[in-house]
Amino acid sequence: MNLNEFENHLNGELTPLEPTVELSGKIDRAIRAATGGQRRRLRMRIATVSTALIAVGLFALPTIRTHAELQRMVGAMDNVQSVIMRRQTVLPDGTRKDAGTISYLNGRWRVEEPFGALTYFLNGTRYRLDKPTGRFIEEIGLAGPFRNNTSSLTLSSALGDLQKWDPSVHVEVDRTTWNGREVSRATISEPSPLNRTVLYADADTDLPIEIDTEMLRSGRWLPEEIQTFDYRTKQDVTTFVPDLKSFPPISKGDWEAAMVQRYVMHDLGEIPLKNGRLVVRAIDVAKDGTVFVACQAGDRVAQWDRGYPVDLSDGRGTKYALVDFLSRTDKEFIDHSKDGKLEVCVFVPTEPTTDWSPRELTVTARLTASRSLARHLVSYAGNRKGDITSTLWYFDDTKPIKVVTVAQKAVKSPTVQSVPDYAVRIEPSIFGDPFRWEIKKAKARADYYRSTQDETMERSWLSKTIGLSASGLNSLNADKRLEELNQPRRVPN
């Protein structure tokens, strides 16, 4: 398992890796990891991982094995038979927001993610609840949330195939008094001087008690996210058994086919292409005016963003910012639909809608003379330090094109409150999390104004992005872009 695959694994809601991954997908994930965008650099950003177990497992890696204290912590976890691990985001006022729970009992796992996601591992089978269909997706041969799983909580075995890690990580171990008790403390410094991770373990048992991810703000280390370990609460084995009577199980293959069929059954408009067709499956408008267009254009390359295949107008002259993200369901649609993967194009109004009025939405495509799509293309802009601070969109204007209408829809009122279910389906970490979605929209607007060279509006939306990110969520490098804007400009001689 290489670092890119590890990152994909951690961001996949504990979904084990598939046997093969497209090379293009690996490249794309590597680029996106380097941007510091939606996916934080995972070197030691433990709190962004959905499971605290992986966080502890990192300490067994070769680059820091010389720290005997950390070895003892991992060894202590290897014999644990029951533990509840809770992850929380720390808000600016100090209050904590639930960010998921993992429970373990004698070889059984129960994973509860925010917004209702629920997964069980039982007798070598994973049961993942799919609320839209009311079924448990059944996958045989998966004993736990790691690539390697054992009948006990053996972390060193679970992560044994990770052979390399970042050699620049610095670990400092000491003893201290914390919350009235003597503990072992491991402070892990990241390559970025503004972030660190602190692990507290019981001084007698070496069992981890808490893991804090901290950020340096105004000269003080403040927690962004906290993971706690509870070994004392007695757990009932019945809570580790999925309710298969109320939610009948369905095989992964059958579920994928049914899911795909649900989203490709509507045809709102189509045009022929050189190879295949472009067909619009859904058009939805949120309360703030954001428009979602779900379409298929015959693309069969998974985990690779080729750019938006369509554009949008509403007859009102609204300017839209585009949102950059990857879909997690490409393979399912490629396997079960002749029209290729489902591409969801998200158009965020540069100014949020405050008063609603009916509108006529028109979806268009740009075609070359050979009837190939001239897509929106995405590029990245960075600073001198190498940080990618903006996502910018453009067209290749070197070839003549023809704009054609693909679909139209008259909308009298919002069709969804915030996001449609197919958006959550293809990328739950963005569209399923209201906090992250607001950050993503604000940053998309800031990026739009960067492309138009309107620094006043760009600053405004960068500040909005940073303000929304104060709860410990990633600012998508908005702070670095704002810092760049605030630097004195050099005046040519």
CSV table of C-alpha atoms in Angstrom, one decimal:
chain,number,residue,atom,x,y,z
A,1,MET,CA,0.0,0.0,0.0
A,2,ASN,CA,1.6,3.3,-1.1
A,3,LEU,CA,0.9,6.7,0.5
A,4,ASN,CA,-1.7,7.7,-2.1
A,5,GLU,CA,-3.6,4.5,-1.6
A,6,PHE,CA,-3.4,5.0,2.1
A,7,GLU,CA,-4.8,8.5,1.8
A,8,ASN,CA,-7.6,7.2,-0.4
A,9,HIS,CA,-8.3,4.5,2.1
A,10,LEU,CA,-8.6,6.9,5.0
A,11,ASN,CA,-10.9,9.2,3.1
A,12,GLY,CA,-13.2,6.4,1.9
A,13,GLU,CA,-15.3,6.1,5.1
A,14,LEU,CA,-13.3,3.0,6.1
A,15,THR,CA,-14.0,1.3,2.8
A,16,PRO,CA,-11.2,-1.2,2.1
A,17,LEU,CA,-9.2,-0.7,-1.0
A,18,GLU,CA,-10.2,-2.4,-4.2
A,19,PRO,CA,-7.6,-4.8,-5.7
A,20,THR,CA,-6.6,-2.4,-8.5
A,21,VAL,CA,-6.7,1.4,-9.0
A,22,GLU,CA,-6.5,3.3,-12.2
A,23,LEU,CA,-3.1,4.9,-12.7
A,24,SER,CA,-4.8,8.2,-13.6
A,25,GLY,CA,-6.6,8.1,-10.3
A,26,LYS,CA,-3.4,7.7,-8.4
A,27,ILE,CA,-1.9,10.7,-10.2
A,28,ASP,CA,-5.0,12.8,-9.6
A,29,ARG,CA,-5.0,11.9,-5.9
A,30,ALA,CA,-1.3,12.8,-5.6
A,31,ILE,CA,-1.9,16.2,-7.2
A,32,ARG,CA,-4.9,16.9,-4.9
A,33,ALA,CA,-2.9,15.8,-1.8
A,34,ALA,CA,-0.2,18.2,-2.8
A,35,THR,CA,-2.7,21.1,-3.0
A,36,GLY,CA,-3.5,20.9,0.7
A,37,GLY,CA,-7.1,21.2,-0.5
A,38,GLN,CA,-10.1,19.1,0.6
A,39,ARG,CA,-7.8,16.3,1.6
A,40,ARG,CA,-5.2,17.5,4.2
A,41,ARG,CA,-1.7,16.2,4.1
A,42,LEU,CA,-2.0,13.0,6.1
A,43,ARG,CA,1.5,12.8,7.4
A,44,MET,CA,0.4,13.3,11.0
A,45,ARG,CA,-3.0,14.9,10.6
A,46,ILE,CA,-4.4,12.2,12.7
A,47,ALA,CA,-7.7,13.8,13.6
A,48,THR,CA,-8.8,14.0,10.0
A,49,VAL,CA,-8.8,10.2,9.9
A,50,SER,CA,-12.1,8.6,10.6
A,51,THR,CA,-10.6,6.1,13.0
A,52,ALA,CA,-8.5,6.7,16.0
A,53,LEU,CA,-7.0,3.3,15.6
A,54,ILE,CA,-5.0,4.3,12.6
A,55,ALA,CA,-3.7,7.2,14.5
A,56,VAL,CA,-2.2,4.9,17.1
A,57,GLY,CA,-0.9,2.6,14.4
A,58,LEU,CA,1.2,5.3,12.9
A,59,PHE,CA,3.4,5.2,15.9
A,60,ALA,CA,4.7,1.7,15.1
A,61,LEU,CA,6.1,2.8,11.8
A,62,PRO,CA,9.9,2.4,11.2
A,63,THR,CA,10.8,6.1,11.2
A,64,ILE,CA,9.9,6.5,14.8
A,65,ARG,CA,10.3,3.0,16.2
A,66,THR,CA,13.2,4.3,18.3
A,67,HIS,CA,10.7,5.9,20.7
A,68,ALA,CA,10.2,3.1,23.2
A,69,GLU,CA,7.3,4.9,24.9
A,70,LEU,CA,5.4,4.8,21.7
A,71,GLN,CA,6.1,1.2,21.1
A,72,ARG,CA,4.6,0.4,24.5
A,73,MET,CA,1.5,2.3,23.6
A,74,VAL,CA,1.0,0.3,20.5
A,75,GLY,CA,1.7,-2.9,22.4
A,76,ALA,CA,-0.8,-2.1,25.0
A,77,MET,CA,-3.5,-1.6,22.4
A,78,ASP,CA,-2.7,-5.0,20.9
A,79,ASN,CA,-4.3,-6.7,23.9
A,80,VAL,CA,-7.4,-4.6,24.2
A,81,GLN,CA,-10.7,-6.4,23.8
A,82,SER,CA,-13.1,-3.5,24.2
A,83,VAL,CA,-12.8,0.2,23.4
A,84,ILE,CA,-15.0,3.1,22.3
A,85,MET,CA,-13.2,5.8,20.3
A,86,ARG,CA,-15.0,9.1,19.8
A,87,ARG,CA,-13.8,11.9,17.5
A,88,GLN,CA,-14.9,15.5,18.0
A,89,THR,CA,-14.3,18.8,16.3
A,90,VAL,CA,-13.6,21.7,18.6
A,91,LEU,CA,-15.5,24.9,17.8
A,92,PRO,CA,-14.1,28.4,18.3
A,93,ASP,CA,-15.9,28.8,21.6
A,94,GLY,CA,-14.4,25.5,22.9
A,95,THR,CA,-17.5,23.4,22.5
A,96,ARG,CA,-17.2,20.0,20.8
A,97,LYS,CA,-19.1,18.7,17.9
A,98,ASP,CA,-19.5,14.9,17.3
A,99,ALA,CA,-17.5,13.7,14.3
A,100,GLY,CA,-18.0,10.0,14.6
A,101,THR,CA,-17.5,6.9,16.9
A,102,ILE,CA,-15.8,3.6,16.4
A,103,SER,CA,-16.6,0.8,18.9
A,104,TYR,CA,-14.7,-2.5,19.2
A,105,LEU,CA,-15.7,-5.6,21.1
A,106,ASN,CA,-13.9,-9.0,20.8
A,107,GLY,CA,-13.3,-8.9,17.1
A,108,ARG,CA,-16.5,-7.0,16.2
A,109,TRP,CA,-16.7,-3.4,15.0
A,110,ARG,CA,-19.4,-0.8,14.8
A,111,VAL,CA,-18.6,2.5,13.0
A,112,GLU,CA,-20.9,5.5,13.3
A,113,GLU,CA,-20.1,8.5,11.1
A,114,PRO,CA,-21.8,11.9,11.3
A,115,PHE,CA,-25.1,12.3,9.4
A,116,GLY,CA,-26.2,8.7,9.9
A,117,ALA,CA,-23.6,6.5,8.2
A,118,LEU,CA,-23.4,3.2,10.0
A,119,THR,CA,-21.2,0.2,9.3
A,120,TYR,CA,-20.8,-3.2,11.1
A,121,PHE,CA,-18.0,-5.8,10.7
A,122,LEU,CA,-19.3,-9.3,11.8
A,123,ASN,CA,-18.0,-12.8,11.1
A,124,GLY,CA,-15.9,-11.7,8.2
A,125,THR,CA,-18.6,-9.6,6.6
A,126,ARG,CA,-19.1,-5.9,6.3
A,127,TYR,CA,-22.7,-4.5,6.5
A,128,ARG,CA,-22.9,-0.9,5.4
A,129,LEU,CA,-26.3,0.8,5.9
A,130,ASP,CA,-27.6,2.6,2.8
A,131,LYS,CA,-30.4,4.8,4.0
A,132,PRO,CA,-31.8,5.9,0.6
A,133,THR,CA,-32.6,2.2,-0.3
A,134,GLY,CA,-33.2,1.0,3.3
A,135,ARG,CA,-30.8,-1.9,2.8
A,136,PHE,CA,-27.5,-3.2,4.3
A,137,ILE,CA,-24.9,-3.6,1.6
A,138,GLU,CA,-23.3,-6.9,2.3
A,139,GLU,CA,-19.6,-7.6,1.5
A,140,ILE,CA,-18.1,-10.9,2.4
A,141,GLY,CA,-14.5,-11.3,3.2
A,142,LEU,CA,-14.1,-8.0,5.1
A,143,ALA,CA,-13.3,-8.6,8.8
A,144,GLY,CA,-12.6,-5.0,9.9
A,145,PRO,CA,-11.9,-1.4,8.8
A,146,PHE,CA,-8.2,-2.1,7.9
A,147,ARG,CA,-6.6,-3.8,5.0
A,148,ASN,CA,-5.3,-6.5,7.4
A,149,ASN,CA,-7.6,-7.4,10.3
A,150,THR,CA,-7.2,-9.9,13.1
A,151,SER,CA,-9.6,-11.3,15.7
A,152,SER,CA,-8.2,-8.9,18.3
A,153,LEU,CA,-7.2,-5.3,18.4
A,154,THR,CA,-3.7,-5.9,17.0
A,155,LEU,CA,-2.8,-2.5,15.5
A,156,SER,CA,0.8,-3.5,14.5
A,157,SER,CA,-0.7,-6.3,12.4
A,158,ALA,CA,-3.5,-4.2,11.0
A,159,LEU,CA,-1.0,-1.7,9.6
A,160,GLY,CA,1.9,-4.0,9.1
A,161,ASP,CA,2.1,-3.4,5.3
A,162,LEU,CA,2.9,0.3,5.7
A,163,GLN,CA,6.7,0.3,5.5
A,164,LYS,CA,7.5,4.0,5.0
A,165,TRP,CA,6.5,7.3,6.5
A,166,ASP,CA,7.6,10.9,6.4
A,167,PRO,CA,11.2,11.1,7.9
A,168,SER,CA,10.7,14.8,8.7
A,169,VAL,CA,8.2,14.0,11.5
A,170,HIS,CA,9.7,14.8,14.9
A,171,VAL,CA,8.4,13.0,18.0
A,172,GLU,CA,9.1,14.2,21.6
A,173,VAL,CA,8.0,12.0,24.5
A,174,ASP,CA,7.8,13.0,28.2
A,175,ARG,CA,5.9,12.5,31.4
A,176,THR,CA,3.5,15.2,32.6
A,177,THR,CA,0.5,15.8,34.8
A,178,TRP,CA,-2.7,16.2,32.6
A,179,ASN,CA,-6.2,16.6,33.9
A,180,GLY,CA,-5.0,15.7,37.4
A,181,ARG,CA,-3.3,12.4,36.4
A,182,GLU,CA,0.2,11.4,35.5
A,183,VAL,CA,0.5,10.5,31.8
A,184,SER,CA,2.9,9.8,29.1
A,185,ARG,CA,2.8,12.5,26.4
A,186,ALA,CA,3.9,12.2,22.8
A,187,THR,CA,4.1,15.5,20.8
A,188,ILE,CA,4.4,14.9,17.1
A,189,SER,CA,5.5,18.0,15.1
A,190,GLU,CA,4.4,18.2,11.5
A,191,PRO,CA,6.4,19.7,8.6
A,192,SER,CA,4.2,22.7,9.0
A,193,PRO,CA,5.2,24.7,12.1
A,194,LEU,CA,1.6,25.7,12.7
A,195,ASN,CA,0.2,22.2,13.3
A,196,ARG,CA,1.0,19.4,15.7
A,197,THR,CA,-0.5,16.3,17.2
A,198,VAL,CA,-0.4,15.4,20.9
A,199,LEU,CA,-1.1,12.0,22.3
A,200,TYR,CA,-1.7,11.3,26.0
A,201,ALA,CA,-1.4,7.8,27.4
A,202,ASP,CA,-1.9,6.3,30.9
A,203,ALA,CA,1.4,6.2,32.7
A,204,ASP,CA,0.8,2.8,34.2
A,205,THR,CA,-1.0,0.9,31.4
A,206,ASP,CA,0.5,2.8,28.4
A,207,LEU,CA,-3.0,2.8,26.9
A,208,PRO,CA,-3.8,5.9,24.8
A,209,ILE,CA,-6.4,8.2,26.5
A,210,GLU,CA,-6.7,11.1,24.0
A,211,ILE,CA,-5.2,12.4,20.8
A,212,ASP,CA,-5.4,16.1,20.1
A,213,THR,CA,-4.8,17.8,16.8
A,214,GLU,CA,-3.7,21.4,17.4
A,215,MET,CA,-3.1,24.5,15.4
A,216,LEU,CA,-0.9,27.5,16.5
A,217,ARG,CA,-3.1,30.6,16.6
A,218,SER,CA,-2.0,33.9,18.0
A,219,GLY,CA,0.9,32.3,19.8
A,220,ARG,CA,-1.2,29.6,21.5
A,221,TRP,CA,-1.7,25.9,20.6
A,222,LEU,CA,-5.5,25.4,20.4
A,223,PRO,CA,-7.2,22.0,19.7
A,224,GLU,CA,-8.9,21.6,16.4
A,225,GLU,CA,-10.0,18.0,16.8
A,226,ILE,CA,-9.9,15.5,19.7
A,227,GLN,CA,-10.2,11.7,19.8
A,228,THR,CA,-10.9,10.0,23.1
A,229,PHE,CA,-10.5,6.3,24.1
A,230,ASP,CA,-13.0,4.7,26.5
A,231,TYR,CA,-12.0,1.2,27.8
A,232,ARG,CA,-14.3,1.1,30.8
A,233,THR,CA,-17.8,1.4,29.4
A,234,LYS,CA,-19.4,-2.0,29.2
A,235,GLN,CA,-20.6,-2.9,25.7
A,236,ASP,CA,-23.4,-5.2,24.8
A,237,VAL,CA,-22.6,-7.6,22.0
A,238,THR,CA,-26.2,-7.2,20.6
A,239,THR,CA,-25.3,-3.6,19.6
A,240,PHE,CA,-22.7,-5.0,17.2
A,241,VAL,CA,-25.3,-6.9,15.2
A,242,PRO,CA,-27.0,-5.2,12.3
A,243,ASP,CA,-30.8,-5.2,12.1
A,244,LEU,CA,-31.1,-7.3,8.9
A,245,LYS,CA,-34.8,-7.8,9.4
A,246,SER,CA,-35.6,-4.1,9.1
A,247,PHE,CA,-32.9,-3.4,6.5
A,248,PRO,CA,-32.6,-6.6,4.4
A,249,PRO,CA,-29.1,-7.2,3.1
A,250,ILE,CA,-28.2,-6.9,-0.5
A,251,SER,CA,-24.9,-7.9,-2.2
A,252,LYS,CA,-22.6,-5.1,-3.2
A,253,GLY,CA,-23.0,-6.0,-6.9
A,254,ASP,CA,-26.8,-6.0,-6.8
A,255,TRP,CA,-26.8,-2.8,-4.8
A,256,GLU,CA,-24.5,-1.0,-7.3
A,257,ALA,CA,-26.7,-2.0,-10.2
A,258,ALA,CA,-29.9,-0.8,-8.5
A,259,MET,CA,-28.2,2.4,-7.4
A,260,VAL,CA,-27.0,3.2,-10.9
A,261,GLN,CA,-30.4,2.4,-12.4
A,262,ARG,CA,-32.0,4.8,-9.9
A,263,TYR,CA,-29.9,7.7,-11.1
A,264,VAL,CA,-29.9,7.1,-14.9
A,265,MET,CA,-33.6,6.4,-15.4
A,266,HIS,CA,-34.4,10.0,-16.3
A,267,ASP,CA,-33.4,11.7,-19.6
A,268,LEU,CA,-33.9,15.5,-19.5
A,269,GLY,CA,-32.1,16.0,-22.8
A,270,GLU,CA,-29.3,14.6,-24.9
A,271,ILE,CA,-27.0,15.3,-27.9
A,272,PRO,CA,-24.9,12.9,-30.0
A,273,LEU,CA,-21.2,13.0,-29.6
A,274,LYS,CA,-18.4,11.6,-31.7
A,275,ASN,CA,-18.3,8.7,-29.4
A,276,GLY,CA,-21.6,8.0,-27.6
A,277,ARG,CA,-23.8,10.8,-26.3
A,278,LEU,CA,-24.1,13.5,-23.7
A,279,VAL,CA,-27.3,13.0,-21.6
A,280,VAL,CA,-28.5,15.1,-18.7
A,281,ARG,CA,-30.1,13.0,-15.9
A,282,ALA,CA,-31.0,15.7,-13.4
A,283,ILE,CA,-31.1,19.4,-12.8
A,284,ASP,CA,-31.6,20.7,-9.2
A,285,VAL,CA,-31.5,24.1,-7.6
A,286,ALA,CA,-30.7,24.7,-3.9
A,287,LYS,CA,-32.2,27.4,-1.8
A,288,ASP,CA,-29.1,29.6,-2.1
A,289,GLY,CA,-29.3,29.3,-5.9
A,290,THR,CA,-26.6,26.7,-6.4
A,291,VAL,CA,-27.4,24.5,-9.4
A,292,PHE,CA,-26.5,20.8,-9.7
A,293,VAL,CA,-26.5,19.1,-13.1
A,294,ALA,CA,-26.0,15.4,-13.2
A,295,CYS,CA,-25.1,14.1,-16.7
A,296,GLN,CA,-23.2,11.3,-18.5
A,297,ALA,CA,-20.8,11.9,-21.4
A,298,GLY,CA,-19.5,8.4,-22.0
A,299,ASP,CA,-16.4,8.9,-19.9
A,300,ARG,CA,-15.1,5.5,-18.6
A,301,VAL,CA,-11.9,6.6,-16.9
A,302,ALA,CA,-12.5,6.3,-13.1
A,303,GLN,CA,-11.1,8.7,-10.6
A,304,TRP,CA,-10.0,11.3,-13.1
A,305,ASP,CA,-11.5,14.7,-13.5
A,306,ARG,CA,-11.6,15.7,-17.1
A,307,GLY,CA,-13.4,19.0,-16.4
A,308,TYR,CA,-17.1,19.9,-16.6
A,309,PRO,CA,-18.8,18.7,-19.8
A,310,VAL,CA,-21.6,21.3,-19.6
A,311,ASP,CA,-22.2,25.0,-18.9
A,312,LEU,CA,-25.2,26.7,-17.4
A,313,SER,CA,-27.2,29.9,-17.8
A,314,ASP,CA,-30.4,31.0,-16.1
A,315,GLY,CA,-31.7,33.9,-18.2
A,316,ARG,CA,-30.9,36.3,-15.4
A,317,GLY,CA,-27.2,36.9,-16.1
A,318,THR,CA,-26.1,35.1,-12.9
A,319,LYS,CA,-22.3,34.4,-12.7
A,320,TYR,CA,-21.4,31.0,-11.4
A,321,ALA,CA,-18.3,29.6,-9.7
A,322,LEU,CA,-17.5,26.0,-10.4
A,323,VAL,CA,-16.6,23.4,-7.7
A,324,ASP,CA,-13.7,21.0,-8.0
A,325,PHE,CA,-14.1,17.5,-6.5
A,326,LEU,CA,-13.7,13.8,-7.3
A,327,SER,CA,-16.6,11.2,-7.4
A,328,ARG,CA,-16.3,8.0,-5.4
A,329,THR,CA,-18.8,6.1,-7.5
A,330,ASP,CA,-17.2,6.2,-11.0
A,331,LYS,CA,-16.5,2.5,-11.1
A,332,GLU,CA,-20.1,1.6,-10.2
A,333,PHE,CA,-21.5,3.7,-13.1
A,334,ILE,CA,-18.9,2.5,-15.5
A,335,ASP,CA,-19.7,-1.1,-14.7
A,336,HIS,CA,-23.5,-0.7,-14.9
A,337,SER,CA,-24.2,2.0,-17.4
A,338,LYS,CA,-23.3,2.2,-21.1
A,339,ASP,CA,-23.2,6.0,-20.8
A,340,GLY,CA,-20.2,6.0,-18.5
A,341,LYS,CA,-19.7,7.6,-15.1
A,342,LEU,CA,-22.1,10.1,-13.6
A,343,GLU,CA,-20.7,13.6,-13.7
A,344,VAL,CA,-22.2,16.1,-11.3
A,345,CYS,CA,-21.4,19.7,-12.3
A,346,VAL,CA,-22.0,22.2,-9.5
A,347,PHE,CA,-22.6,25.9,-10.3
A,348,VAL,CA,-22.4,28.2,-7.2
A,349,PRO,CA,-23.8,31.7,-7.7
A,350,THR,CA,-21.0,34.2,-7.0
A,351,GLU,CA,-23.4,36.0,-4.8
A,352,PRO,CA,-25.8,33.8,-2.7
A,353,THR,CA,-29.5,34.1,-3.6
A,354,THR,CA,-31.3,36.0,-0.8
A,355,ASP,CA,-34.8,36.2,-2.5
A,356,TRP,CA,-36.1,33.4,-4.7
A,357,SER,CA,-37.7,33.9,-8.0
A,358,PRO,CA,-38.6,31.5,-10.9
A,359,ARG,CA,-35.9,31.0,-13.5
A,360,GLU,CA,-35.3,29.1,-16.7
A,361,LEU,CA,-32.2,27.0,-16.6
A,362,THR,CA,-30.4,26.1,-19.8
A,363,VAL,CA,-27.7,23.5,-19.9
A,364,THR,CA,-25.3,23.9,-22.9
A,365,ALA,CA,-22.3,22.1,-24.3
A,366,ARG,CA,-19.3,23.2,-26.4
A,367,LEU,CA,-18.7,20.9,-29.4
A,368,THR,CA,-15.7,20.9,-31.7
A,369,ALA,CA,-16.1,20.3,-35.4
A,370,SER,CA,-15.7,16.5,-34.9
A,371,ARG,CA,-18.5,16.6,-32.2
A,372,SER,CA,-16.1,16.1,-29.3
A,373,LEU,CA,-16.7,17.9,-26.0
A,374,ALA,CA,-14.7,21.1,-25.3
A,375,ARG,CA,-14.9,20.8,-21.6
A,376,HIS,CA,-14.2,23.3,-18.8
A,377,LEU,CA,-10.6,22.7,-17.8
A,378,VAL,CA,-9.2,23.1,-14.3
A,379,SER,CA,-5.9,24.5,-13.3
A,380,TYR,CA,-4.2,25.3,-10.1
A,381,ALA,CA,-2.6,28.5,-8.9
A,382,GLY,CA,0.0,28.6,-6.1
A,383,ASN,CA,2.4,30.8,-4.2
A,384,ARG,CA,6.2,30.9,-4.1
A,385,LYS,CA,6.3,28.3,-1.3
A,386,GLY,CA,4.6,25.8,-3.6
A,387,ASP,CA,1.2,25.8,-1.8
A,388,ILE,CA,-1.7,25.5,-4.2
A,389,THR,CA,-4.0,28.3,-3.1
A,390,SER,CA,-6.7,28.4,-5.9
A,391,THR,CA,-8.5,26.3,-8.4
A,392,LEU,CA,-9.2,28.1,-11.6
A,393,TRP,CA,-11.3,27.1,-14.6
A,394,TYR,CA,-10.8,27.9,-18.3
A,395,PHE,CA,-11.6,26.8,-21.9
A,396,ASP,CA,-9.2,25.8,-24.6
A,397,ASP,CA,-9.9,28.6,-27.1
A,398,THR,CA,-7.4,27.3,-29.7
A,399,LYS,CA,-10.1,25.3,-31.5
A,400,PRO,CA,-13.4,26.6,-33.0
A,401,ILE,CA,-16.4,25.4,-31.1
A,402,LYS,CA,-20.2,25.5,-31.4
A,403,VAL,CA,-22.4,26.0,-28.3
A,404,VAL,CA,-25.5,23.7,-28.4
A,405,THR,CA,-28.4,23.4,-25.9
A,406,VAL,CA,-28.6,20.0,-24.2
A,407,ALA,CA,-31.5,20.5,-21.8
A,408,GLN,CA,-33.7,23.2,-20.3
A,409,LYS,CA,-35.8,23.3,-17.1
A,410,ALA,CA,-38.2,25.9,-15.7
A,411,VAL,CA,-37.8,26.1,-12.0
A,412,LYS,CA,-40.5,27.9,-9.9
A,413,SER,CA,-38.9,27.1,-6.5
A,414,PRO,CA,-35.9,25.4,-5.1
A,415,THR,CA,-35.9,21.6,-5.7
A,416,VAL,CA,-33.6,20.8,-2.8
A,417,GLN,CA,-32.8,22.5,0.5
A,418,SER,CA,-29.1,22.3,0.1
A,419,VAL,CA,-27.8,19.4,-2.0
A,420,PRO,CA,-29.5,16.6,-3.9
A,421,ASP,CA,-29.0,13.0,-2.8
A,422,TYR,CA,-26.9,12.0,-5.9
A,423,ALA,CA,-24.3,14.7,-4.9
A,424,VAL,CA,-24.1,13.2,-1.4
A,425,ARG,CA,-23.8,9.7,-3.1
A,426,ILE,CA,-20.8,10.6,-5.2
A,427,GLU,CA,-18.9,12.6,-2.6
A,428,PRO,CA,-20.3,12.4,0.9
A,429,SER,CA,-17.3,14.0,2.6
A,430,ILE,CA,-18.1,17.3,0.9
A,431,PHE,CA,-21.8,17.3,0.1
A,432,GLY,CA,-22.8,15.2,3.2
A,433,ASP,CA,-21.2,17.6,5.6
A,434,PRO,CA,-22.9,21.0,5.8
A,435,PHE,CA,-19.9,22.6,7.4
A,436,ARG,CA,-17.4,21.5,4.7
A,437,TRP,CA,-19.9,22.3,1.9
A,438,GLU,CA,-20.2,25.9,3.1
A,439,ILE,CA,-16.4,26.2,3.2
A,440,LYS,CA,-16.2,24.7,-0.3
A,441,LYS,CA,-18.7,27.2,-1.7
A,442,ALA,CA,-17.0,30.2,-0.1
A,443,LYS,CA,-13.6,29.1,-1.5
A,444,ALA,CA,-15.1,28.5,-5.0
A,445,ARG,CA,-16.4,32.1,-5.0
A,446,ALA,CA,-13.0,33.4,-3.8
A,447,ASP,CA,-11.3,31.5,-6.7
A,448,TYR,CA,-13.8,32.9,-9.2
A,449,TYR,CA,-12.9,36.4,-8.2
A,450,ARG,CA,-9.2,35.6,-8.4
A,451,SER,CA,-9.8,34.6,-12.0
A,452,THR,CA,-11.6,38.0,-12.7
A,453,GLN,CA,-8.8,39.9,-10.8
A,454,ASP,CA,-11.3,41.4,-8.3
A,455,GLU,CA,-9.2,41.4,-5.2
A,456,THR,CA,-11.7,43.1,-3.1
A,457,MET,CA,-14.3,40.4,-3.5
A,458,GLU,CA,-11.6,37.7,-3.4
A,459,ARG,CA,-10.5,39.0,0.0
A,460,SER,CA,-14.0,39.0,1.2
A,461,TRP,CA,-14.7,35.4,0.3
A,462,LEU,CA,-11.3,34.3,1.5
A,463,SER,CA,-12.1,35.8,4.9
A,464,LYS,CA,-15.5,34.1,4.8
A,465,THR,CA,-13.7,30.7,4.1
A,466,ILE,CA,-11.3,31.2,6.9
A,467,GLY,CA,-14.1,32.2,9.3
A,468,LEU,CA,-16.1,29.0,8.4
A,469,SER,CA,-12.9,27.0,8.9
A,470,ALA,CA,-12.4,28.2,12.5
A,471,SER,CA,-14.1,25.0,13.7
A,472,GLY,CA,-11.1,23.0,12.8
A,473,LEU,CA,-12.0,22.2,9.3
A,474,ASN,CA,-9.6,22.8,6.4
A,475,SER,CA,-9.6,26.3,5.0
A,476,LEU,CA,-8.5,25.0,1.5
A,477,ASN,CA,-5.4,27.2,1.8
A,478,ALA,CA,-7.5,30.3,1.9
A,479,ASP,CA,-5.3,31.7,4.7
A,480,LYS,CA,-2.2,31.3,2.6
A,481,ARG,CA,-3.8,33.0,-0.4
A,482,LEU,CA,-5.0,35.9,1.9
A,483,GLU,CA,-1.5,36.2,3.3
A,484,GLU,CA,-0.1,36.4,-0.2
A,485,LEU,CA,-2.6,39.2,-1.1
A,486,ASN,CA,-1.6,41.2,2.0
A,487,GLN,CA,2.1,41.2,1.3
A,488,PRO,CA,3.5,44.5,0.1
A,489,ARG,CA,3.7,44.7,-3.7
A,490,ARG,CA,7.0,45.3,-5.3
A,491,VAL,CA,7.0,48.5,-7.4
A,492,PRO,CA,9.0,48.2,-10.6
A,493,ASN,CA,12.0,50.6,-10.9
